[in-house]
mmCIF file of C-alpha atoms in Angstrom:
data_model
loop_
_atom_site.group_PDB
_atom_site.id
_atom_site.type_symbol
_atom_site.label_atom_id
_atom_site.label_comp_id
_atom_site.label_asym_id
_atom_site.label_seq_id
_atom_site.Cartn_x
_atom_site.Cartn_y
_atom_site.Cartn_z
ATOM 1 C CA MET A 1397 39.494 -129.031 26.586
ATOM 2 C CA ARG A 1398 36.057 -127.693 27.438
ATOM 3 C CA ILE A 1399 35.946 -124.691 29.784
ATOM 4 C CA ALA A 1400 32.693 -123.258 31.115
ATOM 5 C CA THR A 1401 31.621 -120.384 33.333
ATOM 6 C CA TRP A 1402 28.348 -120.175 35.239
ATOM 7 C CA ASN A 1403 26.874 -117.876 37.849
ATOM 8 C CA VAL A 1404 25.113 -120.635 39.758
ATOM 9 C CA ASN A 1405 23.309 -118.294 42.195
ATOM 10 C CA SER A 1406 23.806 -120.523 45.277
ATOM 11 C CA ILE A 1407 25.740 -123.742 44.786
ATOM 12 C CA ARG A 1408 24.167 -125.449 47.794
ATOM 13 C CA ALA A 1409 20.737 -125.062 46.209
ATOM 14 C CA ARG A 1410 21.949 -126.328 42.829
ATOM 15 C CA ALA A 1411 24.784 -128.783 43.507
ATOM 16 C CA GLU A 1412 22.958 -131.755 42.013
ATOM 17 C CA ARG A 1413 21.843 -129.759 39.000
ATOM 18 C CA VAL A 1414 25.386 -128.509 38.374
ATOM 19 C CA ALA A 1415 26.865 -132.009 38.714
ATOM 20 C CA ASP A 1416 24.329 -133.410 36.243
ATOM 21 C CA TRP A 1417 25.077 -130.588 33.819
ATOM 22 C CA LEU A 1418 28.828 -131.210 34.002
ATOM 23 C CA ASP A 1419 28.291 -134.848 33.130
ATOM 24 C CA ARG A 1420 25.907 -134.174 30.239
ATOM 25 C CA HIS A 1421 28.179 -131.587 28.655
ATOM 26 C CA ASP A 1422 31.511 -133.316 29.299
ATOM 27 C CA VAL A 1423 33.016 -130.165 30.832
ATOM 28 C CA ASP A 1424 36.651 -130.242 31.965
ATOM 29 C CA VAL A 1425 36.787 -126.970 33.902
ATOM 30 C CA LEU A 1426 33.908 -125.006 35.407
ATOM 31 C CA ALA A 1427 34.317 -121.506 36.839
ATOM 32 C CA MET A 1428 31.444 -120.689 39.194
ATOM 33 C CA GLN A 1429 30.265 -117.383 40.614
ATOM 34 C CA GLU A 1430 27.852 -116.314 43.343
ATOM 35 C CA THR A 1431 28.281 -119.580 45.196
ATOM 36 C CA LYS A 1432 26.840 -117.897 48.301
ATOM 37 C CA CYS A 1433 28.529 -120.031 50.933
ATOM 38 C CA SER A 1434 31.653 -120.223 53.035
ATOM 39 C CA ASP A 1435 34.416 -122.612 52.009
ATOM 40 C CA ASP A 1436 33.427 -125.213 54.600
ATOM 41 C CA GLN A 1437 29.805 -125.114 53.399
ATOM 42 C CA PHE A 1438 30.677 -125.758 49.751
ATOM 43 C CA PRO A 1439 29.311 -129.169 48.548
ATOM 44 C CA THR A 1440 32.775 -130.416 47.617
ATOM 45 C CA MET A 1441 31.855 -134.092 47.819
ATOM 46 C CA SER A 1442 29.415 -133.773 44.915
ATOM 47 C CA PHE A 1443 32.275 -132.660 42.697
ATOM 48 C CA LEU A 1444 34.821 -135.125 44.031
ATOM 49 C CA ALA A 1445 32.373 -137.954 43.330
ATOM 50 C CA ALA A 1446 32.143 -136.747 39.735
ATOM 51 C CA GLY A 1447 35.929 -136.687 39.345
ATOM 52 C CA TYR A 1448 36.601 -132.976 39.871
ATOM 53 C CA GLU A 1449 39.004 -131.179 42.168
ATOM 54 C CA VAL A 1450 37.590 -127.984 43.625
ATOM 55 C CA ALA A 1451 39.052 -124.681 44.781
ATOM 56 C CA THR A 1452 36.758 -122.183 46.488
ATOM 57 C CA VAL A 1453 36.779 -118.805 48.132
ATOM 58 C CA GLY A 1454 33.679 -117.810 50.055
ATOM 59 C CA VAL A 1455 32.990 -116.329 53.471
ATOM 60 C CA SER A 1456 29.211 -115.930 53.773
ATOM 61 C CA GLN A 1457 25.908 -116.087 51.932
ATOM 62 C CA TRP A 1458 27.121 -113.282 49.635
ATOM 63 C CA ASN A 1459 29.424 -113.435 46.610
ATOM 64 C CA GLY A 1460 31.721 -116.476 46.445
ATOM 65 C CA VAL A 1461 33.611 -118.022 43.522
ATOM 66 C CA ALA A 1462 34.981 -121.471 42.752
ATOM 67 C CA ILE A 1463 36.711 -123.574 40.107
ATOM 68 C CA ALA A 1464 36.084 -127.283 39.512
ATOM 69 C CA SER A 1465 38.559 -129.129 37.293
ATOM 70 C CA ARG A 1466 39.229 -132.677 36.187
ATOM 71 C CA VAL A 1467 42.416 -131.712 34.299
ATOM 72 C CA GLY A 1468 44.452 -130.405 37.212
ATOM 73 C CA LEU A 1469 44.084 -127.583 39.705
ATOM 74 C CA ASP A 1470 47.411 -125.931 40.470
ATOM 75 C CA ASP A 1471 48.735 -122.625 41.810
ATOM 76 C CA VAL A 1472 45.415 -121.512 43.273
ATOM 77 C CA ALA A 1473 45.112 -117.780 43.998
ATOM 78 C CA THR A 1474 42.157 -116.394 45.955
ATOM 79 C CA HIS A 1475 42.507 -112.876 44.570
ATOM 80 C CA PHE A 1476 44.351 -111.173 41.740
ATOM 81 C CA PRO A 1477 47.224 -108.738 42.404
ATOM 82 C CA GLY A 1478 45.915 -105.329 43.391
ATOM 83 C CA GLN A 1479 42.319 -106.480 43.839
ATOM 84 C CA PRO A 1480 40.602 -103.696 45.801
ATOM 85 C CA GLY A 1481 38.298 -104.160 48.737
ATOM 86 C CA PHE A 1482 35.062 -102.518 49.804
ATOM 87 C CA ALA A 1483 33.648 -101.143 53.046
ATOM 88 C CA LYS A 1484 30.142 -99.788 53.618
ATOM 89 C CA ASP A 1485 31.543 -97.488 56.281
ATOM 90 C CA PRO A 1486 33.962 -95.007 54.647
ATOM 91 C CA GLU A 1487 35.857 -94.875 57.932
ATOM 92 C CA ALA A 1488 36.449 -98.649 57.974
ATOM 93 C CA ASP A 1489 39.238 -100.540 56.248
ATOM 94 C CA PRO A 1490 38.151 -101.999 52.880
ATOM 95 C CA VAL A 1491 37.764 -105.786 52.815
ATOM 96 C CA VAL A 1492 38.779 -107.839 49.791
ATOM 97 C CA GLU A 1493 35.616 -109.741 48.936
ATOM 98 C CA ALA A 1494 35.279 -113.299 47.619
ATOM 99 C CA ARG A 1495 35.095 -112.271 43.986
ATOM 100 C CA ALA A 1496 38.100 -113.825 42.230
ATOM 101 C CA ILE A 1497 39.867 -117.165 42.182
ATOM 102 C CA GLY A 1498 42.473 -118.383 39.729
ATOM 103 C CA ALA A 1499 44.028 -121.780 39.048
ATOM 104 C CA THR A 1500 46.050 -123.488 36.339
ATOM 105 C CA CYS A 1501 43.980 -126.255 34.751
ATOM 106 C CA GLY A 1502 45.396 -128.349 31.941
ATOM 107 C CA GLY A 1503 47.926 -125.647 31.143
ATOM 108 C CA VAL A 1504 45.356 -122.821 31.084
ATOM 109 C CA ARG A 1505 45.263 -120.139 33.758
ATOM 110 C CA VAL A 1506 41.545 -119.908 34.502
ATOM 111 C CA TRP A 1507 40.065 -117.073 36.530
ATOM 112 C CA SER A 1508 36.550 -117.156 37.926
ATOM 113 C CA LEU A 1509 35.472 -113.545 38.390
ATOM 114 C CA TYR A 1510 32.398 -112.018 39.965
ATOM 115 C CA VAL A 1511 32.610 -108.324 39.135
ATOM 116 C CA PRO A 1512 30.784 -106.005 41.583
ATOM 117 C CA ASN A 1513 27.263 -105.102 40.478
ATOM 118 C CA GLY A 1514 27.548 -101.334 40.864
ATOM 119 C CA ARG A 1515 23.935 -101.034 42.108
ATOM 120 C CA ALA A 1516 23.345 -97.454 40.911
ATOM 121 C CA LEU A 1517 25.373 -94.783 39.164
ATOM 122 C CA ASP A 1518 25.544 -92.668 42.344
ATOM 123 C CA ASP A 1519 26.253 -95.587 44.688
ATOM 124 C CA PRO A 1520 29.689 -96.123 46.294
ATOM 125 C CA HIS A 1521 29.533 -99.662 44.925
ATOM 126 C CA TYR A 1522 29.660 -98.202 41.404
ATOM 127 C CA THR A 1523 32.970 -96.475 42.162
ATOM 128 C CA TYR A 1524 34.195 -99.722 43.702
ATOM 129 C CA LYS A 1525 33.193 -101.579 40.527
ATOM 130 C CA LEU A 1526 35.247 -99.257 38.334
ATOM 131 C CA GLN A 1527 38.234 -99.521 40.681
ATOM 132 C CA TRP A 1528 37.905 -103.302 40.625
ATOM 133 C CA LEU A 1529 37.869 -103.415 36.825
ATOM 134 C CA SER A 1530 40.824 -101.052 36.598
ATOM 135 C CA ALA A 1531 42.842 -103.275 38.907
ATOM 136 C CA LEU A 1532 41.874 -106.345 36.875
ATOM 137 C CA HIS A 1533 43.002 -104.579 33.712
ATOM 138 C CA ASP A 1534 46.367 -103.778 35.254
ATOM 139 C CA ALA A 1535 46.862 -107.342 36.493
ATOM 140 C CA GLY A 1536 45.826 -108.837 33.167
ATOM 141 C CA ALA A 1537 48.118 -106.529 31.217
ATOM 142 C CA ARG A 1538 51.048 -107.483 33.435
ATOM 143 C CA TRP A 1539 50.398 -111.189 32.887
ATOM 144 C CA LEU A 1540 50.630 -110.764 29.125
ATOM 145 C CA ALA A 1541 53.624 -108.432 29.353
ATOM 146 C CA GLY A 1542 55.417 -111.089 31.388
ATOM 147 C CA ASP A 1543 54.479 -113.876 28.966
ATOM 148 C CA PRO A 1544 52.838 -112.955 25.645
ATOM 149 C CA ASN A 1545 52.202 -116.652 24.993
ATOM 150 C CA ALA A 1546 50.383 -117.245 28.281
ATOM 151 C CA ALA A 1547 47.081 -119.117 28.052
ATOM 152 C CA VAL A 1548 44.748 -117.092 30.281
ATOM 153 C CA ALA A 1549 40.948 -117.167 30.497
ATOM 154 C CA LEU A 1550 39.172 -114.369 32.369
ATOM 155 C CA THR A 1551 35.742 -115.895 32.860
ATOM 156 C CA GLY A 1552 32.704 -115.071 34.903
ATOM 157 C CA ASP A 1553 29.864 -112.691 35.613
ATOM 158 C CA TRP A 1554 31.119 -109.247 34.621
ATOM 159 C CA ASN A 1555 27.888 -107.348 35.346
ATOM 160 C CA ILE A 1556 28.478 -105.338 32.171
ATOM 161 C CA ALA A 1557 26.654 -105.408 28.838
ATOM 162 C CA PRO A 1558 29.439 -104.010 26.643
ATOM 163 C CA THR A 1559 27.336 -103.150 23.563
ATOM 164 C CA ASP A 1560 23.725 -102.260 22.810
ATOM 165 C CA GLU A 1561 23.343 -105.705 21.257
ATOM 166 C CA ASP A 1562 23.880 -107.170 24.718
ATOM 167 C CA VAL A 1563 20.595 -105.889 26.200
ATOM 168 C CA TRP A 1564 17.005 -106.499 25.233
ATOM 169 C CA ASP A 1565 16.033 -102.803 25.352
ATOM 170 C CA VAL A 1566 18.594 -100.007 25.143
ATOM 171 C CA GLU A 1567 16.163 -97.363 26.395
ATOM 172 C CA TYR A 1568 15.227 -99.437 29.442
ATOM 173 C CA PHE A 1569 18.854 -99.469 30.559
ATOM 174 C CA ALA A 1570 19.516 -95.776 29.982
ATOM 175 C CA ASP A 1571 20.935 -94.125 33.115
ATOM 176 C CA LYS A 1572 21.384 -97.517 34.793
ATOM 177 C CA THR A 1573 24.414 -99.570 35.693
ATOM 178 C CA HIS A 1574 25.751 -102.317 33.406
ATOM 179 C CA THR A 1575 25.538 -100.150 30.280
ATOM 180 C CA SER A 1576 27.083 -96.846 31.387
ATOM 181 C CA GLU A 1577 29.968 -95.438 29.396
ATOM 182 C CA PRO A 1578 32.552 -95.803 32.204
ATOM 183 C CA GLU A 1579 31.661 -99.466 32.683
ATOM 184 C CA ARG A 1580 31.777 -100.196 28.982
ATOM 185 C CA SER A 1581 35.084 -98.350 28.686
ATOM 186 C CA ALA A 1582 36.531 -100.417 31.533
ATOM 187 C CA PHE A 1583 35.462 -103.602 29.776
ATOM 188 C CA SER A 1584 36.881 -102.385 26.447
ATOM 189 C CA ALA A 1585 40.187 -101.547 28.124
ATOM 190 C CA ILE A 1586 40.606 -105.186 29.143
ATOM 191 C CA VAL A 1587 39.811 -106.292 25.594
ATOM 192 C CA ASP A 1588 42.299 -103.735 24.270
ATOM 193 C CA ALA A 1589 44.912 -105.130 26.653
ATOM 194 C CA GLY A 1590 44.755 -108.337 24.623
ATOM 195 C CA TYR A 1591 41.828 -110.373 25.968
ATOM 196 C CA ALA A 1592 39.343 -111.357 23.264
ATOM 197 C CA ASP A 1593 35.638 -112.049 23.725
ATOM 198 C CA VAL A 1594 35.740 -115.534 22.188
ATOM 199 C CA VAL A 1595 32.046 -116.349 22.672
ATOM 200 C CA ARG A 1596 30.225 -113.640 20.715
ATOM 201 C CA PRO A 1597 31.385 -114.788 17.259
ATOM 202 C CA PHE A 1598 29.578 -118.084 17.883
ATOM 203 C CA THR A 1599 26.494 -116.676 19.673
ATOM 204 C CA PRO A 1600 25.189 -113.582 17.827
ATOM 205 C CA GLY A 1601 22.202 -111.968 19.512
ATOM 206 C CA GLU A 1602 22.114 -114.362 22.475
ATOM 207 C CA PHE A 1603 21.904 -113.434 26.170
ATOM 208 C CA THR A 1604 23.274 -115.067 29.324
ATOM 209 C CA TYR A 1605 21.060 -113.573 32.052
ATOM 210 C CA TRP A 1606 17.331 -113.066 32.574
ATOM 211 C CA ASP A 1607 15.884 -111.599 35.764
ATOM 212 C CA TYR A 1608 13.469 -113.839 37.666
ATOM 213 C CA THR A 1609 10.799 -111.123 37.724
ATOM 214 C CA GLN A 1610 8.246 -110.042 35.116
ATOM 215 C CA LEU A 1611 8.623 -113.178 32.986
ATOM 216 C CA ARG A 1612 11.882 -111.841 31.580
ATOM 217 C CA PHE A 1613 13.063 -115.234 30.347
ATOM 218 C CA ALA A 1614 9.800 -116.178 28.660
ATOM 219 C CA ARG A 1615 9.682 -112.756 27.007
ATOM 220 C CA ARG A 1616 13.331 -113.025 25.902
ATOM 221 C CA GLU A 1617 14.183 -109.880 27.855
ATOM 222 C CA GLY A 1618 17.744 -110.648 28.837
ATOM 223 C CA MET A 1619 21.290 -109.358 28.958
ATOM 224 C CA ARG A 1620 24.690 -110.718 28.030
ATOM 225 C CA ILE A 1621 26.872 -110.149 31.091
ATOM 226 C CA ASP A 1622 28.771 -113.453 31.391
ATOM 227 C CA PHE A 1623 31.997 -113.745 29.407
ATOM 228 C CA ALA A 1624 35.126 -115.663 28.638
ATOM 229 C CA LEU A 1625 37.882 -113.232 27.659
ATOM 230 C CA CYS A 1626 40.948 -115.107 26.443
ATOM 231 C CA SER A 1627 44.576 -114.146 25.942
ATOM 232 C CA PRO A 1628 45.825 -114.145 22.319
ATOM 233 C CA ALA A 1629 47.489 -117.551 22.589
ATOM 234 C CA LEU A 1630 44.356 -119.116 24.060
ATOM 235 C CA ALA A 1631 41.901 -117.299 21.792
ATOM 236 C CA ALA A 1632 43.720 -118.731 18.770
ATOM 237 C CA ARG A 1633 42.894 -122.234 20.054
ATOM 238 C CA VAL A 1634 39.143 -121.682 20.531
ATOM 239 C CA SER A 1635 37.188 -123.876 18.127
ATOM 240 C CA HIS A 1636 33.643 -123.358 19.395
ATOM 241 C CA ALA A 1637 31.597 -121.556 22.034
ATOM 242 C CA GLU A 1638 27.972 -121.576 23.114
ATOM 243 C CA ILE A 1639 25.497 -120.272 25.665
ATOM 244 C CA ASP A 1640 23.355 -123.051 27.126
ATOM 245 C CA ARG A 1641 20.039 -121.227 27.219
ATOM 246 C CA GLN A 1642 18.197 -124.486 27.958
ATOM 247 C CA GLU A 1643 19.763 -124.609 31.415
ATOM 248 C CA ARG A 1644 17.944 -121.403 32.343
ATOM 249 C CA LYS A 1645 14.670 -123.310 32.035
ATOM 250 C CA GLY A 1646 12.865 -125.406 34.596
ATOM 251 C CA LYS A 1647 12.359 -125.448 38.337
ATOM 252 C CA GLY A 1648 15.332 -124.350 40.406
ATOM 253 C CA ALA A 1649 17.303 -122.773 37.571
ATOM 254 C CA SER A 1650 19.851 -120.047 38.113
ATOM 255 C CA ASP A 1651 19.016 -116.703 36.527
ATOM 256 C CA HIS A 1652 22.224 -117.090 34.467
ATOM 257 C CA ALA A 1653 22.933 -119.582 31.692
ATOM 258 C CA PRO A 1654 26.252 -121.445 31.464
ATOM 259 C CA VAL A 1655 28.774 -120.271 28.852
ATOM 260 C CA ILE A 1656 30.935 -122.950 27.218
ATOM 261 C CA VAL A 1657 34.234 -122.600 25.326
ATOM 262 C CA ASP A 1658 35.978 -125.430 23.465
ATOM 263 C CA VAL A 1659 39.773 -125.153 23.230
ATOM 264 C CA ASP A 1660 41.911 -127.282 20.893
#
């Protein structure tokens, strides 16, 4: 089975491109992030025509996640247990945003996750990001405690570069989000809970994201912030992984590259 994750940065703008990519790469399950549309705006027909079922959660032009599968799409969940919400107004009730969707596809529990950006180290969104990651850790740990043999894939845009190797310039990112110690510790805690980064062994030195500005892609000034973290039982079945850097090229590309994992 071939599982992929891709921050598509607006599915309505890239539906045809995504459908073509799925066909060329023979992907069975695609987790998408930053779909930027409500559920009724999602271009479902493009996926149905290609033989995929689709589950989505989106409410506006912000955030949004989805899973497309041609190997089954069961037990859909539009948030993980304990997922925190966010409110700009501290007096308002926090709202659980469209940042997580899970489904069982071909016997694998696939989660498409769009971790909050954090924005700045002194921004309330940074605190929200750490709370979000802590809740994900707790949920993920409970899943493995309940079934150590569970096949679980935590995929998506994590908005964290967990090591210095994952950014093009360590000094540039000093005192910024994505590389701060609390964020990296939160990521490491999920790995320590039993979820392995199955892509890095196959993609040393590669990135998954390049900002649109300042010719970042052409200058190879990127970050690795998109991951597939797999439970022990699933990680043991991974035979190959890759980052499709070519898909970042050309007119109308997302600023993220797809990440692909092959599972025996």
